[in-house]
Coordinates of C-alpha atoms in Angstrom, one line a residue:
X971 CA 64.1 74.7 127.4
X972 CA 67.2 72.9 128.7
X973 CA 67.5 72.4 132.5
X974 CA 70.4 71.1 134.5
X975 CA 71.3 70.9 138.2
X976 CA 74.9 71.7 139.0
X977 CA 76.4 70.7 142.4
X978 CA 79.7 72.3 143.4
X979 CA 81.3 71.4 146.7
X980 CA 83.8 73.6 148.6
X981 CA 85.8 73.1 151.8
X982 CA 83.9 75.9 153.6
X983 CA 80.8 76.3 155.7
X984 CA 77.6 77.9 154.4
X985 CA 78.1 80.7 156.9
X986 CA 81.6 81.4 155.8
X987 CA 80.6 81.4 152.1
X988 CA 78.1 84.1 152.8
X989 CA 81.1 86.4 153.0
X990 CA 83.2 84.6 150.4
X991 CA 80.5 84.7 147.8
X992 CA 80.1 88.5 148.0
X993 CA 83.8 89.0 147.9
X994 CA 84.4 86.6 145.0
X995 CA 81.6 88.1 142.8
X996 CA 82.8 91.7 143.4
X997 CA 86.5 90.9 142.7
X998 CA 85.7 88.7 139.7
X999 CA 83.4 91.3 138.1
X1000 CA 86.1 93.9 138.5
X1001 CA 88.8 91.7 137.0
X1002 CA 86.6 90.7 134.0
X1003 CA 85.7 94.3 133.2
X1004 CA 87.8 96.1 130.6
X1005 CA 88.2 96.6 126.8
X1006 CA 84.5 97.6 126.5
X1007 CA 83.3 94.4 128.2
X1008 CA 82.5 93.4 131.7
X1009 CA 79.9 94.1 134.4
X1010 CA 78.1 97.4 135.2
X1011 CA 76.1 97.5 138.5
X1012 CA 72.8 99.3 138.1
X1013 CA 71.2 98.6 141.4
X1014 CA 72.2 97.0 144.7
X1015 CA 69.9 97.5 147.7
X1016 CA 68.2 95.7 150.6
X1017 CA 64.9 94.0 149.9
X1018 CA 62.4 91.9 151.8
X1019 CA 60.7 88.8 150.4
X1020 CA 57.4 87.7 152.0
X1021 CA 58.6 84.0 152.1
X1022 CA 62.4 84.3 152.4
X1023 CA 62.7 87.4 154.6
X1024 CA 65.3 90.2 154.3
X1025 CA 67.9 90.1 151.6
X1026 CA 69.5 92.0 148.8
X1027 CA 68.4 92.7 145.2
X1028 CA 70.9 93.6 142.5
X1029 CA 70.7 94.5 138.8
X1030 CA 73.6 94.4 136.5
X1031 CA 74.4 94.8 132.8
X1032 CA 76.9 92.3 131.4
X1033 CA 78.6 93.4 128.2
X1034 CA 80.0 90.4 126.3
X1035 CA 79.8 90.7 122.5
X1036 CA 83.2 89.3 121.7
X1037 CA 82.5 86.2 123.8
X1038 CA 79.7 85.1 121.5
X1039 CA 80.4 82.6 118.8
X1040 CA 80.7 83.9 115.2
X1041 CA 77.4 82.5 114.1
X1042 CA 75.6 84.5 116.8
X1043 CA 77.6 87.7 116.2
X1044 CA 76.2 88.0 112.7
X1045 CA 72.9 89.3 114.0
X1046 CA 73.9 90.8 117.4
X1047 CA 74.6 94.5 117.7
X1048 CA 78.2 95.6 118.4
X1049 CA 77.3 97.1 121.8
X1050 CA 75.4 94.2 123.4
X1051 CA 74.5 93.4 127.0
X1052 CA 72.6 91.0 129.1
X1053 CA 70.6 92.2 132.1
X1054 CA 71.1 90.2 135.3
X1055 CA 68.7 90.5 138.2
X1056 CA 69.4 88.6 141.4
X1057 CA 67.5 88.2 144.7
X1058 CA 69.8 87.1 147.5
X1059 CA 67.9 85.6 150.4
X1060 CA 70.9 83.6 151.6
X1061 CA 71.2 80.6 151.7
X1062 CA 68.6 80.7 148.9
X1063 CA 69.1 82.9 145.8
X1064 CA 67.3 83.5 142.5
X1065 CA 69.2 84.9 139.5
X1066 CA 67.6 85.8 136.1
X1067 CA 69.1 86.9 132.8
X1068 CA 67.4 88.3 129.8
X1069 CA 68.1 90.6 126.8
X1070 CA 65.7 93.0 125.2
X1071 CA 67.4 92.4 121.8
X1072 CA 66.5 88.7 122.1
X1073 CA 63.1 88.4 123.7
X1074 CA 63.0 84.6 123.5
X1075 CA 66.3 84.3 125.5
X1076 CA 66.2 83.7 129.2
X1077 CA 68.2 82.0 132.0
X1078 CA 66.9 81.3 135.5
X1079 CA 69.2 80.0 138.2
X1080 CA 67.9 78.9 141.6
X1081 CA 70.6 78.2 144.2
X1082 CA 70.6 76.5 147.6
X1083 CA 73.6 76.3 149.9
X1084 CA 73.8 73.3 152.2
X1085 CA 76.4 72.0 154.7
X1086 CA 76.7 68.6 152.9
X1087 CA 78.7 67.0 150.1
X1088 CA 76.1 67.2 147.4
X1089 CA 74.0 64.1 148.2
X1090 CA 70.6 65.9 148.7
X1091 CA 68.6 64.8 145.7
X1092 CA 65.6 67.1 146.5
X1093 CA 67.2 70.2 147.9
X1094 CA 64.7 72.5 146.4
X1095 CA 61.8 70.7 147.9
X1096 CA 59.5 70.3 144.9
X1097 CA 60.7 67.3 142.9
X1098 CA 64.1 65.6 142.5
X1099 CA 66.1 66.5 139.4
X1100 CA 66.4 63.6 137.0
X1101 CA 69.8 61.9 137.5
X1102 CA 70.8 62.5 133.9
X1103 CA 70.4 66.2 134.4
X1104 CA 72.6 66.4 137.6
X1105 CA 76.2 67.5 137.0
X1106 CA 78.8 67.3 139.8
X1107 CA 81.5 69.9 139.2
X1108 CA 84.9 69.3 141.0
X1109 CA 86.8 72.5 141.7
X1110 CA 90.0 70.5 142.0
X1111 CA 90.1 68.3 139.0
X1112 CA 87.5 69.5 136.4
X1113 CA 89.1 71.3 133.4
X1114 CA 88.6 75.1 132.9
X1115 CA 89.5 77.2 129.9
X1116 CA 93.2 77.8 129.6
X1117 CA 92.7 81.5 129.6
X1118 CA 91.2 81.3 133.1
X1119 CA 93.9 79.1 134.7
X1120 CA 96.2 80.6 137.4
X1121 CA 98.5 78.6 139.5
X1122 CA 97.6 80.7 142.5
X1123 CA 94.0 79.5 142.0
X1124 CA 94.9 75.8 141.5
X1125 CA 93.6 74.1 144.6
X1126 CA 96.1 71.3 144.4
X1127 CA 98.6 73.9 145.4
X1128 CA 96.3 76.0 147.6
X1129 CA 97.0 76.4 151.3
X1130 CA 95.1 78.7 153.6
X1131 CA 97.2 80.3 156.3
X1132 CA 94.1 81.6 158.2
X1133 CA 92.2 78.3 158.3
X1134 CA 94.9 75.7 157.8
X1135 CA 92.9 74.1 155.0
X1136 CA 94.3 72.7 151.8
X1137 CA 95.7 71.7 149.5
X1138 CA 92.9 69.6 148.1
X1139 CA 93.6 66.0 147.1
X1140 CA 91.8 63.4 145.0
X1141 CA 88.6 62.2 146.7
X1142 CA 88.5 65.4 148.9
X1143 CA 84.7 65.7 148.7
X1144 CA 84.2 62.5 150.7
X1145 CA 86.5 63.3 153.5
X1146 CA 87.0 67.1 153.8
X1147 CA 85.7 68.9 156.9
X1148 CA 84.1 71.4 156.7
X1149 CA 82.3 70.9 153.5
X1150 CA 79.3 72.6 151.8
X1151 CA 77.6 72.3 148.5
X1152 CA 76.2 75.0 146.1
X1153 CA 73.2 73.4 144.4
X1154 CA 72.2 75.3 141.3
X1155 CA 69.2 74.5 139.2
X1156 CA 69.7 76.2 135.8
X1157 CA 67.1 76.6 133.2
X1158 CA 68.0 78.3 129.9
X1159 CA 65.8 79.0 126.9
X1160 CA 66.4 80.3 123.4
X1161 CA 63.3 79.5 121.6
X1162 CA 64.3 80.4 118.0
X1163 CA 63.8 77.6 115.5
X1164 CA 67.1 76.6 114.0
X1165 CA 69.2 78.1 116.8
X1166 CA 67.6 76.6 120.0
X1167 CA 69.6 73.5 120.6
X1168 CA 73.0 74.9 119.6
X1169 CA 72.5 78.1 121.6
X1170 CA 71.2 76.4 124.8
X1171 CA 74.1 74.0 124.7
X1172 CA 76.5 76.9 124.3
X1173 CA 74.9 78.7 127.2
X1174 CA 75.3 75.7 129.5
X1175 CA 78.9 75.1 128.5
X1176 CA 79.7 78.7 129.5
X1177 CA 77.7 78.5 132.7
X1178 CA 79.7 75.4 133.7
X1179 CA 83.0 77.2 133.1
X1180 CA 81.8 80.3 135.0
X1181 CA 80.7 78.2 138.0
X1182 CA 84.0 76.3 138.1
X1183 CA 86.1 79.4 137.9
X1184 CA 84.1 81.3 140.4
X1185 CA 83.9 78.6 143.0
X1186 CA 87.7 77.9 142.6
X1187 CA 88.4 81.6 143.2
X1188 CA 86.2 81.8 146.3
X1189 CA 88.2 79.0 147.9
X1190 CA 91.6 80.2 146.6
X1191 CA 91.0 83.7 147.9
X1192 CA 89.9 82.5 151.4
X1193 CA 92.7 84.3 153.2
X1194 CA 91.6 87.6 151.5
X1195 CA 88.1 87.5 152.8
X1196 CA 88.1 85.1 155.9
X1197 CA 87.4 87.1 159.0
X1198 CA 85.6 90.0 157.3
X1199 CA 82.2 91.0 158.7
X1200 CA 79.1 91.4 156.5
X1201 CA 79.6 95.2 156.8
X1202 CA 83.3 94.9 155.8
X1203 CA 82.4 92.9 152.6
X1204 CA 79.5 95.2 151.7
X1205 CA 82.0 98.2 151.9
X1206 CA 84.4 96.3 149.7
X1207 CA 81.6 95.4 147.3
X1208 CA 80.6 99.1 147.0
X1209 CA 84.2 100.2 146.4
X1210 CA 84.7 97.7 143.6
X1211 CA 81.3 98.4 142.0
X1212 CA 82.3 102.0 141.7
X1213 CA 85.7 101.0 140.2
X1214 CA 84.0 98.6 137.8
X1215 CA 81.4 101.1 136.7
X1216 CA 84.1 103.6 136.0
X1217 CA 85.9 101.1 133.9
X1218 CA 82.8 100.3 131.9
X1219 CA 81.9 104.0 131.3
X1220 CA 85.4 104.9 130.1
X1221 CA 85.6 101.8 127.8
X1222 CA 82.1 102.3 126.4
X1223 CA 83.1 105.8 125.2
X1224 CA 86.0 104.2 123.3
X1225 CA 83.7 101.6 121.7
X1226 CA 81.1 104.1 120.7
X1227 CA 83.6 106.4 119.1
X1228 CA 85.3 103.6 117.2
X1229 CA 84.2 102.6 113.7
X1230 CA 81.4 100.0 113.8
X1231 CA 78.9 98.5 111.5
X1232 CA 75.8 100.7 111.1
X1233 CA 72.9 100.3 113.5
X1234 CA 69.3 100.1 112.4
X1235 CA 66.4 101.5 114.3
X1236 CA 63.8 99.4 112.6
X1237 CA 63.0 95.8 113.5
X1238 CA 64.4 93.0 111.3
X1239 CA 63.7 89.3 111.0
X1240 CA 66.5 86.8 111.6
X1241 CA 65.1 84.7 108.8
X1242 CA 64.7 87.5 106.3
X1243 CA 67.9 86.8 104.5
X1244 CA 67.2 89.1 101.5
X1245 CA 66.7 92.1 103.7
X1246 CA 69.8 91.4 105.7
X1247 CA 71.9 91.1 102.6
X1248 CA 70.5 94.4 101.3
X1249 CA 71.6 96.1 104.5
X1250 CA 75.1 94.6 104.3
X1251 CA 74.7 92.1 107.2
X1252 CA 76.4 88.8 106.5
X1253 CA 74.3 85.7 106.7
X1254 CA 75.1 82.0 107.3
X1255 CA 73.1 78.8 106.9
X1256 CA 72.6 76.7 110.0
X1257 CA 70.9 73.3 109.8
X1258 CA 67.6 73.2 111.6
X1259 CA 67.7 71.6 115.0
X1260 CA 64.9 69.5 116.2
X1261 CA 62.8 71.6 118.6
X1262 CA 63.5 70.5 122.2
X1263 CA 60.1 71.4 123.5
X1264 CA 56.5 71.6 122.4
X1265 CA 56.5 75.4 122.8
X1266 CA 59.4 75.8 120.3
X1267 CA 57.8 73.7 117.6
X1268 CA 55.0 76.3 117.4
X1269 CA 57.3 79.1 116.3
X1270 CA 56.3 79.2 112.7
X1271 CA 56.8 82.9 112.0
X1272 CA 60.2 84.7 112.0
X1273 CA 61.4 86.0 115.3
X1274 CA 61.4 89.8 115.4
X1275 CA 64.5 91.5 116.9
X1276 CA 65.1 95.2 117.6
X1277 CA 68.5 95.8 116.3
X1278 CA 69.2 98.8 118.5
X1279 CA 69.5 97.7 122.2
X1280 CA 67.4 99.6 124.7

């Protein structure tokens, strides 16, 4: 299991970001949905936690087959999704990701929002994260994938008319007011011998890019959401969820109706190369990685995967 703590500062208050986060997630999900991929909202309803009090629980399906590297696509079904479950007890949230097709795959993200510039070394209150596992992400200067770049979201040009904030300049994290930090402790696991290290590094790279893009957008879109009430943003969230789900339903019909490689209802073994070749599934050879945890070294038998997603 590979664990990292990401710290992302923004020129906002924690109270402001309560609205900005909901707005950003809804709009971003809608923008990213299309062509058979994106986010489908299954559940979004109030919930109460015995420790954290009232909040919101959401469940989503994230379709992303084409975003996987080639070496993973060789054994992943054409219609592939990850389930996201999130418990929002703001300013503390828990988000978990899993996939029934890959039972050894999981991601857990704990988040704390604080009105500081990221200098709290034990924000979760249990034990400090080792310094080598702490990653500061700068929404101004850190690189993002070229496909995600938009000048309107470049914070070196950003200027908020409603708040008078921006543009951001080098060293802004040490002098900006207001300022807050999103602390995210991310644990990802893919305990399949020969795939573990490469896959976990791939997951963290994508998480880093998603966090940078999302937090940049939350700031760049400040004038769109600033001044909205919680009721306003929930109404906006519901409207965009309906639009996003409609996109996904229409696109999935197209994907299902298009030619695709045959699906199999029986379980197969990732390491059963002979069986895969008989069924016409291409195989590749990947050098064994050194197991990164004691638990992974005990995986002597092939991992069983159900090749038809539930």
